[in-house]
């Protein structure tokens, strides 16, 4: 992985930003597990979509996670319905969809990892991660890593057993593919 100055990660530590949207806390749990896995590669900031910056050029890697609602990224109406009809404890004012609509185009392609959460049963079509990846590609981000889906039991969760560990392993493998140099031992 090349950094802003064009040096490999061996010469400069990576800075990563993990942005997530979460209503029941499942996507947040995955974002935090991913951030722990990425700390071996450099510094990591984790923020929810309400607090996410609109300019990300200071970062070498962007990770974006969202729940799948109505076959794609959530909308204000689907978030409100999750709260009123399904008892979600948190309703983001700005979801990943709205954050991406306001996000500034980076001056250089920044690699991005995208993931989503979906109910385990029934298996429904659609993916917030695929929709977000499409938007990020249009903005000029590096989208060479395929998006990943993590499963929750029912609308509210919890995460299926092993999903946190699978998320951390997925992020580690993806970053290693972006820059095959092993992380420095701290």
XYZ file of N, CA, C and O in Angstrom:
744
model
N 0.855 -1.169 0.000
C 0.000 0.000 0.000
C 0.895 1.224 0.000
O 1.819 1.333 0.786
N 0.630 2.129 -0.887
C 1.376 3.380 -0.959
C 0.649 4.438 -0.144
O -0.576 4.494 -0.123
N 1.416 5.257 0.519
C 0.839 6.310 1.346
C 0.781 7.607 0.565
O 1.196 7.670 -0.593
N 0.302 8.668 1.209
C 0.149 9.967 0.549
C 1.461 10.451 -0.053
O 1.478 11.069 -1.114
N 2.560 10.173 0.590
C 3.854 10.635 0.098
C 4.457 9.676 -0.927
O 5.552 9.902 -1.407
N 3.748 8.585 -1.250
C 4.237 7.654 -2.247
C 5.211 6.621 -1.697
O 5.764 5.838 -2.434
N 5.420 6.618 -0.395
C 6.323 5.638 0.210
C 5.530 4.409 0.611
O 4.349 4.500 0.914
N 6.206 3.269 0.637
C 5.516 2.063 1.084
C 5.278 2.153 2.578
O 5.874 2.958 3.282
N 4.401 1.281 3.067
C 4.093 1.268 4.487
C 5.316 0.925 5.318
O 5.418 1.279 6.474
N 6.285 0.255 4.734
C 7.524 -0.028 5.460
C 8.216 1.263 5.882
O 8.906 1.304 6.867
N 8.052 2.309 5.087
C 8.717 3.588 5.353
C 7.832 4.556 6.137
O 8.331 5.481 6.740
N 6.539 4.344 6.117
C 5.604 5.249 6.790
C 4.416 4.437 7.278
O 3.874 3.640 6.550
N 4.002 4.650 8.505
C 2.895 3.899 9.075
C 1.574 4.351 8.449
O 1.337 5.541 8.244
N 0.717 3.395 8.158
C -0.583 3.664 7.567
C -1.509 4.335 8.580
O -1.493 4.020 9.752
N -2.332 5.247 8.071
C -3.424 5.855 8.856
C -4.728 5.380 8.265
O -4.978 5.574 7.079
N -5.555 4.753 9.093
C -6.833 4.220 8.615
C -7.995 4.910 9.323
O -7.898 5.279 10.488
N -9.092 5.064 8.591
C -10.336 5.580 9.133
C -11.410 4.522 8.923
O -11.614 4.061 7.799
N -12.079 4.129 10.003
C -13.177 3.176 9.943
C -14.463 3.952 10.230
O -14.603 4.548 11.297
N -15.374 3.965 9.261
C -16.655 4.671 9.389
C -17.756 3.625 9.347
O -17.784 2.789 8.449
N -18.662 3.691 10.309
C -19.738 2.717 10.358
C -21.074 3.387 10.665
O -21.129 4.468 11.244
N -22.133 2.719 10.262
C -23.504 3.065 10.635
C -24.051 1.862 11.381
O -23.912 0.726 10.920
N -24.656 2.092 12.534
C -25.166 0.977 13.317
C -26.402 1.399 14.103
O -26.408 2.471 14.714
N -27.432 0.582 14.067
C -28.659 0.857 14.809
C -28.763 -0.003 16.061
O -29.204 0.467 17.098
N -28.388 -1.269 15.972
C -28.432 -2.177 17.117
C -27.052 -2.425 17.706
O -26.919 -3.113 18.700
N -26.010 -1.920 17.080
C -24.661 -2.114 17.589
C -23.890 -3.236 16.933
O -22.698 -3.400 17.201
N -24.513 -4.010 16.056
C -23.815 -5.127 15.415
C -22.742 -4.653 14.440
O -21.617 -5.147 14.456
N -23.072 -3.706 13.586
C -22.099 -3.176 12.632
C -20.980 -2.459 13.378
O -19.808 -2.553 12.995
N -21.313 -1.780 14.465
C -20.281 -1.131 15.284
C -19.321 -2.168 15.869
O -18.099 -1.950 15.870
N -19.835 -3.283 16.361
C -18.959 -4.326 16.903
C -17.961 -4.805 15.851
O -16.780 -5.008 16.149
N -18.439 -4.983 14.635
C -17.552 -5.417 13.560
C -16.524 -4.339 13.228
O -15.343 -4.639 13.018
N -16.963 -3.080 13.179
C -16.039 -1.973 12.897
C -14.934 -1.930 13.943
O -13.757 -1.721 13.612
N -15.277 -2.139 15.181
C -14.279 -2.109 16.254
C -13.344 -3.320 16.186
O -12.140 -3.196 16.416
N -13.864 -4.490 15.829
C -13.011 -5.671 15.657
C -12.034 -5.459 14.496
O -10.852 -5.805 14.593
N -12.518 -4.860 13.426
C -11.659 -4.550 12.281
C -10.593 -3.543 12.683
O -9.423 -3.681 12.318
N -10.962 -2.535 13.455
C -9.986 -1.514 13.859
C -8.870 -2.123 14.702
O -7.707 -1.744 14.557
N -9.201 -3.073 15.566
C -8.169 -3.737 16.371
C -7.210 -4.496 15.451
O -5.993 -4.438 15.622
N -7.753 -5.193 14.457
C -6.909 -5.936 13.521
C -5.996 -5.008 12.726
O -4.854 -5.358 12.417
N -6.474 -3.815 12.402
C -5.687 -2.882 11.585
C -4.611 -2.153 12.376
O -3.706 -1.567 11.791
N -4.687 -2.164 13.703
C -3.696 -1.434 14.506
C -2.281 -1.944 14.304
O -1.332 -1.202 14.504
N -2.133 -3.193 13.881
C -0.810 -3.715 13.578
C -0.183 -3.064 12.359
O 1.019 -3.165 12.132
N -0.998 -2.380 11.568
C -0.519 -1.743 10.345
C -0.324 -0.241 10.521
O 0.253 0.409 9.651
N -0.844 0.332 11.602
C -0.710 1.780 11.806
C -1.779 2.298 12.745
O -2.378 1.553 13.508
N -2.034 3.582 12.651
C -3.043 4.194 13.520
C -4.426 4.051 12.892
O -4.570 4.056 11.669
N -5.428 3.915 13.756
C -6.793 3.688 13.291
C -7.739 4.587 14.080
O -7.668 4.633 15.303
N -8.612 5.281 13.370
C -9.681 6.054 13.989
C -10.993 5.384 13.619
O -11.180 4.964 12.477
N -11.901 5.306 14.583
C -13.212 4.695 14.364
C -14.269 5.742 14.683
O -14.259 6.315 15.777
N -15.168 6.003 13.735
C -16.235 6.986 13.948
C -17.535 6.473 13.351
O -17.532 5.723 12.374
N -18.651 6.898 13.946
C -19.935 6.550 13.340
C -20.237 7.525 12.214
O -19.576 8.555 12.060
N -21.219 7.188 11.409
C -21.520 7.990 10.218
C -21.940 9.417 10.561
O -21.706 10.331 9.773
N -22.531 9.623 11.724
C -22.896 10.986 12.128
C -21.665 11.866 12.349
O -21.700 13.061 12.091
N -20.576 11.283 12.842
C -19.372 12.043 13.177
C -18.277 11.964 12.112
O -17.229 12.592 12.254
N -18.511 11.217 11.047
C -17.476 10.995 10.031
C -17.121 12.279 9.287
O -18.010 13.046 8.915
N -15.825 12.494 9.050
C -15.413 13.687 8.310
C -15.796 13.585 6.833
O -15.930 12.487 6.289
N -15.954 14.728 6.206
C -16.301 14.759 4.782
C -15.072 14.818 3.885
O -15.186 14.671 2.675
N -13.911 15.037 4.474
C -12.641 15.010 3.748
C -11.777 13.926 4.384
O -11.570 13.936 5.600
N -11.286 12.994 3.581
C -10.531 11.862 4.122
C -9.146 11.724 3.495
O -8.502 10.689 3.624
N -8.661 12.780 2.851
C -7.376 12.674 2.154
C -6.193 12.453 3.087
O -5.122 12.055 2.649
N -6.346 12.679 4.382
C -5.261 12.456 5.340
C -5.066 10.976 5.665
O -4.124 10.617 6.366
N -5.934 10.123 5.146
C -5.885 8.693 5.462
C -5.332 7.892 4.298
O -5.450 8.280 3.144
N -4.742 6.733 4.645
C -4.196 5.817 3.651
C -5.131 4.666 3.351
O -4.942 3.941 2.385
N -6.133 4.481 4.217
C -7.112 3.410 4.049
C -8.427 3.873 4.655
O -8.444 4.475 5.729
N -9.510 3.584 3.966
C -10.850 3.866 4.456
C -11.589 2.531 4.553
O -11.532 1.718 3.637
N -12.258 2.313 5.680
C -13.103 1.137 5.870
C -14.510 1.655 6.141
O -14.690 2.523 6.995
N -15.491 1.127 5.412
C -16.868 1.598 5.532
C -17.774 0.397 5.789
O -17.728 -0.588 5.054
N -18.608 0.510 6.843
C -19.531 -0.567 7.178
C -20.930 -0.047 7.424
O -21.105 1.014 8.017
N -21.926 -0.808 6.963
C -23.326 -0.396 7.102
C -24.240 -1.607 7.149
O -23.917 -2.649 6.578
N -25.395 -1.456 7.781
C -26.389 -2.528 7.720
C -27.133 -2.476 6.385
O -27.285 -1.407 5.798
N -27.573 -3.627 5.928
C -28.390 -3.673 4.719
C -29.847 -3.485 5.119
O -30.368 -4.226 5.948
N -30.479 -2.461 4.539
C -31.901 -2.166 4.766
C -32.580 -2.122 3.413
O -32.118 -1.409 2.522
N -33.664 -2.816 3.268
C -34.442 -2.782 2.029
C -33.547 -3.007 0.810
O -33.584 -2.257 -0.158
N -32.655 -4.006 0.908
C -31.795 -4.469 -0.184
C -30.620 -3.555 -0.525
O -29.943 -3.770 -1.521
N -30.343 -2.521 0.273
C -29.258 -1.594 -0.034
C -28.839 -0.859 1.240
O -29.106 -1.315 2.347
N -28.214 0.313 1.054
C -27.879 1.159 2.191
C -29.166 1.723 2.783
O -30.153 1.914 2.068
N -29.132 1.996 4.078
C -30.331 2.523 4.726
C -30.667 3.917 4.201
O -29.828 4.607 3.625
N -31.914 4.297 4.414
C -32.409 5.653 4.132
C -32.999 6.165 5.445
O -33.249 5.383 6.370
N -33.268 7.440 5.510
C -33.867 8.004 6.721
C -35.139 7.242 7.095
O -35.373 6.931 8.271
N -35.954 6.904 6.103
C -37.212 6.207 6.375
C -36.984 4.798 6.909
O -37.701 4.349 7.820
N -35.993 4.066 6.384
C -35.756 2.703 6.874
C -35.145 2.728 8.266
O -35.409 1.825 9.074
N -34.333 3.749 8.557
C -33.778 3.876 9.911
C -34.888 4.201 10.904
O -34.949 3.630 11.992
N -35.775 5.110 10.525
C -36.899 5.461 11.409
C -37.791 4.241 11.641
O -38.238 3.993 12.773
N -38.038 3.455 10.611
C -38.849 2.249 10.746
C -38.162 1.233 11.663
O -38.836 0.551 12.440
N -36.852 1.122 11.573
C -36.128 0.190 12.444
C -36.324 0.559 13.910
O -36.432 -0.321 14.771
N -36.410 1.841 14.190
C -36.619 2.294 15.562
C -38.065 2.090 15.991
O -38.341 1.500 17.044
N -39.005 2.556 15.178
C -40.419 2.510 15.581
C -41.029 1.113 15.493
O -41.784 0.714 16.370
N -40.700 0.363 14.459
C -41.316 -0.949 14.265
C -40.529 -2.109 14.867
O -41.103 -3.141 15.192
N -39.206 -1.950 14.987
C -38.372 -3.067 15.429
C -37.596 -2.769 16.706
O -36.808 -3.606 17.148
N -37.751 -1.580 17.267
C -37.124 -1.261 18.547
C -35.633 -1.018 18.522
O -34.958 -1.220 19.535
N -35.080 -0.589 17.387
C -33.648 -0.280 17.344
C -33.339 0.805 18.372
O -34.060 1.792 18.469
N -32.270 0.635 19.152
C -31.962 1.605 20.199
C -31.298 2.894 19.713
O -31.201 3.860 20.472
N -30.839 2.919 18.465
C -30.141 4.103 17.960
C -30.576 4.375 16.526
O -30.636 3.464 15.711
N -30.852 5.633 16.223
C -31.193 6.035 14.861
C -30.199 7.099 14.402
O -30.290 8.254 14.813
N -29.232 6.717 13.570
C -28.297 7.725 13.061
C -29.036 8.820 12.297
O -29.959 8.535 11.534
N -28.628 10.046 12.503
C -29.200 11.162 11.741
C -28.709 11.124 10.301
O -29.425 11.463 9.371
N -27.459 10.702 10.132
C -26.840 10.614 8.810
C -26.271 9.204 8.662
O -25.344 8.825 9.358
N -26.836 8.463 7.755
C -26.334 7.124 7.494
C -25.189 7.166 6.492
O -24.778 8.230 6.005
N -24.688 5.996 6.153
C -23.597 5.894 5.184
C -24.025 6.464 3.829
O -23.255 7.158 3.165
N -25.267 6.228 3.414
C -25.748 6.758 2.133
C -25.579 8.280 2.083
O -25.020 8.824 1.132
N -26.059 8.967 3.112
C -25.983 10.435 3.138
C -24.542 10.917 3.302
O -24.151 11.931 2.724
N -23.753 10.178 4.062
C -22.345 10.550 4.231
C -21.618 10.457 2.889
O -20.863 11.365 2.524
N -21.868 9.387 2.144
C -21.224 9.243 0.836
C -21.666 10.338 -0.130
O -20.858 10.812 -0.943
N -22.931 10.744 -0.053
C -23.415 11.818 -0.925
C -22.695 13.134 -0.648
O -22.513 13.945 -1.560
N -22.249 13.346 0.586
C -21.574 14.591 0.970
C -20.049 14.475 0.964
O -19.350 15.492 1.037
N -19.524 13.257 0.860
C -18.084 13.014 0.956
C -17.335 13.683 -0.189
O -17.732 13.588 -1.354
N -16.226 14.350 0.142
C -15.382 14.989 -0.874
C -14.602 13.936 -1.652
O -14.118 12.964 -1.081
N -14.460 14.183 -2.948
C -13.632 13.309 -3.790
C -12.182 13.450 -3.331
O -11.681 14.561 -3.196
N -11.479 12.332 -3.089
C -10.075 12.439 -2.651
C -9.177 12.860 -3.814
O -9.477 12.547 -4.971
N -8.081 13.560 -3.520
C -7.181 13.988 -4.595
C -6.381 12.835 -5.212
O -5.787 12.984 -6.263
N -6.385 11.688 -4.542
C -5.694 10.480 -5.021
C -6.562 9.291 -4.651
O -7.359 9.371 -3.726
N -6.427 8.181 -5.362
C -7.228 7.005 -5.006
C -6.801 6.451 -3.641
O -5.659 6.067 -3.457
N -7.684 6.440 -2.702
C -7.444 5.863 -1.376
C -8.101 4.485 -1.371
O -9.282 4.364 -1.708
N -7.357 3.440 -0.991
C -7.975 2.112 -0.936
C -9.101 2.092 0.094
O -9.017 2.733 1.144
N -10.144 1.318 -0.219
C -11.286 1.225 0.678
C -11.705 -0.235 0.833
O -11.636 -1.016 -0.117
N -12.075 -0.589 2.061
C -12.674 -1.883 2.365
C -14.110 -1.602 2.765
O -14.359 -0.694 3.561
N -15.051 -2.365 2.228
C -16.463 -2.126 2.499
C -17.110 -3.421 2.987
O -16.895 -4.484 2.411
N -17.893 -3.289 4.060
C -18.612 -4.448 4.583
C -20.027 -4.054 4.970
O -20.339 -2.881 5.125
N -20.866 -5.073 5.089
C -22.226 -4.838 5.570
C -22.640 -5.943 6.521
O -21.947 -6.954 6.662
N -23.772 -5.702 7.179
C -24.414 -6.717 7.996
C -25.778 -7.005 7.375
O -26.420 -6.104 6.836
N -26.173 -8.285 7.444
C -27.470 -8.717 6.914
C -28.016 -9.805 7.815
O -27.254 -10.532 8.447
N -29.333 -9.917 7.814
C -29.953 -10.980 8.605
C -29.550 -12.339 8.052
O -29.362 -12.502 6.849
N -29.389 -13.289 8.968
C -28.997 -14.639 8.600
C -30.135 -15.373 7.900
O -29.939 -16.027 6.894
N -31.343 -15.227 8.461
C -32.531 -15.856 7.892
C -33.691 -14.899 7.986
O -33.880 -14.308 9.037
N -34.447 -14.716 6.966
C -34.276 -15.325 5.654
C -33.127 -14.665 4.897
O -32.792 -13.514 5.147
N -32.526 -15.412 3.997
C -31.457 -14.867 3.148
C -32.116 -14.005 2.091
O -32.818 -14.498 1.219
N -31.886 -12.714 2.210
C -32.510 -11.766 1.287
C -31.477 -11.223 0.309
O -30.292 -11.142 0.634
N -31.896 -10.834 -0.872
C -30.965 -10.244 -1.837
C -30.607 -8.816 -1.429
O -31.218 -8.226 -0.542
N -29.631 -8.267 -2.110
C -29.235 -6.887 -1.874
C -28.070 -6.802 -0.910
O -27.829 -7.709 -0.125
N -27.347 -5.682 -0.997
C -26.169 -5.500 -0.162
C -25.834 -4.021 -0.019
O -25.604 -3.331 -1.014
N -25.788 -3.559 1.212
C -25.346 -2.186 1.465
C -23.893 -2.021 1.046
O -23.506 -0.981 0.517
N -23.086 -3.054 1.264
C -21.663 -2.966 0.929
C -21.444 -2.802 -0.575
O -20.611 -1.993 -1.000
N -22.176 -3.551 -1.373
C -22.013 -3.425 -2.826
C -22.447 -2.045 -3.308
O -21.795 -1.436 -4.154
N -23.543 -1.537 -2.745
C -24.006 -0.196 -3.125
C -22.999 0.870 -2.691
O -22.691 1.791 -3.461
N -22.465 0.740 -1.490
C -21.477 1.713 -1.003
C -20.194 1.644 -1.833
O -19.619 2.678 -2.188
N -19.761 0.436 -2.160
C -18.556 0.278 -2.988
C -18.740 0.961 -4.338
O -17.824 1.618 -4.853
N -19.924 0.808 -4.927
C -20.220 1.461 -6.204
C -20.084 2.985 -6.076
O -19.469 3.641 -6.937
N -20.642 3.556 -5.022
C -20.553 5.010 -4.796
C -19.111 5.441 -4.553
O -18.677 6.481 -5.060
N -18.371 4.656 -3.783
C -16.973 4.995 -3.501
C -16.114 4.927 -4.767
O -15.242 5.766 -4.979
N -16.370 3.939 -5.616
C -15.648 3.848 -6.892
C -15.917 5.089 -7.735
O -15.004 5.671 -8.316
N -17.171 5.529 -7.777
C -17.531 6.726 -8.549
C -16.839 7.972 -8.006
O -16.566 8.903 -8.754
N -16.541 7.979 -6.719
C -15.839 9.115 -6.102
C -14.325 9.047 -6.304
O -13.610 9.969 -5.917
N -13.815 7.950 -6.846
C -12.389 7.841 -7.113
C -11.593 7.056 -6.085
O -10.365 7.076 -6.098
N -12.253 6.339 -5.203
C -11.556 5.512 -4.221
C -11.106 4.216 -4.872
O -11.693 3.759 -5.857
N -10.080 3.599 -4.314
C -9.593 2.317 -4.800
C -10.453 1.197 -4.247
O -10.473 0.977 -3.036
N -11.159 0.510 -5.120
C -12.123 -0.500 -4.682
C -11.744 -1.902 -5.165
O -12.609 -2.684 -5.539
N -10.460 -2.232 -5.132
C -10.027 -3.529 -5.648
C -10.418 -4.690 -4.742
O -10.491 -5.831 -5.198
N -10.673 -4.432 -3.472
C -11.053 -5.498 -2.543
C -12.569 -5.682 -2.590
O -13.327 -4.719 -2.448
N -13.000 -6.915 -2.779
C -14.429 -7.214 -2.832
C -15.084 -6.922 -1.481
O -14.475 -7.128 -0.435
N -16.323 -6.443 -1.511
C -17.028 -6.193 -0.253
C -17.331 -7.506 0.468
O -17.357 -8.571 -0.155
N -17.561 -7.410 1.767
C -17.829 -8.603 2.577
C -19.115 -8.411 3.370
O -19.418 -7.311 3.820
N -19.840 -9.491 3.544
C -21.076 -9.490 4.334
C -20.880 -10.311 5.592
O -20.308 -11.400 5.549
N -21.394 -9.784 6.698
C -21.372 -10.481 7.981
C -22.820 -10.643 8.433
O -23.643 -9.749 8.237
N -23.125 -11.762 9.045
C -24.511 -12.129 9.342
C -24.887 -11.872 10.794
O -24.084 -12.076 11.703
N -26.137 -11.439 10.961
C -26.731 -11.272 12.288
C -27.974 -12.157 12.363
O -28.572 -12.481 11.339
N -28.338 -12.521 13.582
C -29.545 -13.328 13.799
C -30.713 -12.379 13.999
O -30.763 -11.674 14.992
N -31.621 -12.346 13.069
C -32.770 -11.450 13.169
C -32.371 -10.003 12.953
O -31.198 -9.685 12.780
N -33.350 -9.112 12.967
C -33.071 -7.695 12.716
C -32.113 -7.109 13.738
O -31.213 -6.359 13.409
N -32.332 -7.449 14.986
C -31.563 -6.812 16.049
C -30.264 -7.534 16.390
O -29.438 -7.015 17.106
N -30.065 -8.725 15.875
C -28.871 -9.482 16.200
C -29.185 -10.480 17.299
O -30.342 -10.750 17.572
N -28.171 -11.044 17.864
C -26.765 -10.663 17.840
C -26.062 -11.153 16.578
O -26.657 -11.851 15.758
N -24.787 -10.812 16.472
C -23.975 -11.337 15.390
C -23.909 -12.853 15.494
O -23.939 -13.412 16.598
N -23.822 -13.517 14.360
C -23.587 -14.963 14.392
C -22.244 -15.225 15.048
O -21.328 -14.411 14.982
N -22.127 -16.371 15.666
C -20.873 -16.759 16.311
C -19.725 -16.688 15.308
O -19.854 -17.130 14.165
N -18.621 -16.105 15.734
C -17.413 -16.041 14.926
C -17.332 -14.881 13.946
O -16.305 -14.709 13.279
N -18.367 -14.071 13.841
C -18.355 -12.991 12.848
C -17.333 -11.897 13.195
O -16.709 -11.351 12.295
N -17.155 -11.575 14.466
C -16.146 -10.559 14.838
C -14.754 -11.029 14.412
O -13.982 -10.276 13.836
N -14.462 -12.276 14.700
C -13.161 -12.840 14.344
C -13.000 -12.907 12.824
O -11.920 -12.627 12.290
N -14.062 -13.271 12.140
C -14.016 -13.334 10.671
C -13.784 -11.955 10.081
O -13.030 -11.792 9.111
N -14.398 -10.917 10.674
C -14.220 -9.544 10.195
C -12.774 -9.095 10.377
O -12.178 -8.485 9.477
N -12.202 -9.390 11.531
C -10.807 -9.010 11.788
C -9.871 -9.719 10.807
O -8.953 -9.102 10.243
N -10.101 -11.002 10.578
C -9.261 -11.758 9.644
C -9.417 -11.237 8.218
O -8.427 -11.111 7.479
N -10.646 -10.923 7.810
C -10.900 -10.371 6.472
C -10.124 -9.070 6.281
O -9.446 -8.889 5.254
N -10.195 -8.168 7.236
C -9.489 -6.885 7.118
C -7.983 -7.090 7.066
O -7.293 -6.462 6.255
N -7.463 -7.973 7.899
C -6.018 -8.240 7.898
C -5.552 -8.792 6.563
O -4.534 -8.362 6.018
N -6.301 -9.752 6.017
C -5.941 -10.322 4.709
C -6.017 -9.260 3.614
O -5.148 -9.198 2.741
N -7.044 -8.434 3.663
C -7.213 -7.409 2.626
C -6.067 -6.410 2.656
O -5.523 -6.060 1.604
N -5.686 -5.952 3.827
C -4.585 -4.987 3.936
C -3.279 -5.636 3.506
O -2.467 -5.011 2.825
N -3.073 -6.888 3.854
C -1.850 -7.585 3.433
C -1.789 -7.681 1.909
O -0.706 -7.577 1.331
N -2.929 -7.867 1.252
C -2.947 -7.914 -0.218
C -2.651 -6.544 -0.808
O -2.051 -6.421 -1.871
N -3.092 -5.498 -0.128
C -2.832 -4.136 -0.620
C -1.359 -3.777 -0.469
O -0.800 -3.045 -1.265
N -0.732 -4.271 0.589
C 0.693 -4.032 0.841
C 1.247 -5.297 1.486
O 1.053 -5.514 2.674
N 1.935 -6.138 0.719
C 2.354 -7.433 1.232
C 3.440 -7.381 2.296
O 3.782 -8.407 2.850
N 3.963 -6.215 2.620
C 4.971 -6.158 3.681
C 4.318 -6.497 5.014
O 3.241 -6.004 5.314
N 4.950 -7.330 5.816
C 4.341 -7.679 7.106
C 4.342 -6.472 8.047
O 5.196 -5.594 7.935
N 3.366 -6.427 8.967
C 3.334 -5.309 9.888
C 4.551 -5.314 10.794
O 5.101 -6.367 11.113
N 4.992 -4.130 11.187
C 6.124 -4.001 12.097
C 5.734 -4.526 13.459
O 4.611 -4.355 13.915
N 6.653 -5.179 14.108
C 6.430 -5.674 15.465
C 6.614 -4.510 16.413
O 7.644 -3.854 16.410
N 5.593 -4.244 17.221
C 5.666 -3.109 18.146
C 6.176 -3.550 19.498
O 6.050 -4.637 19.920
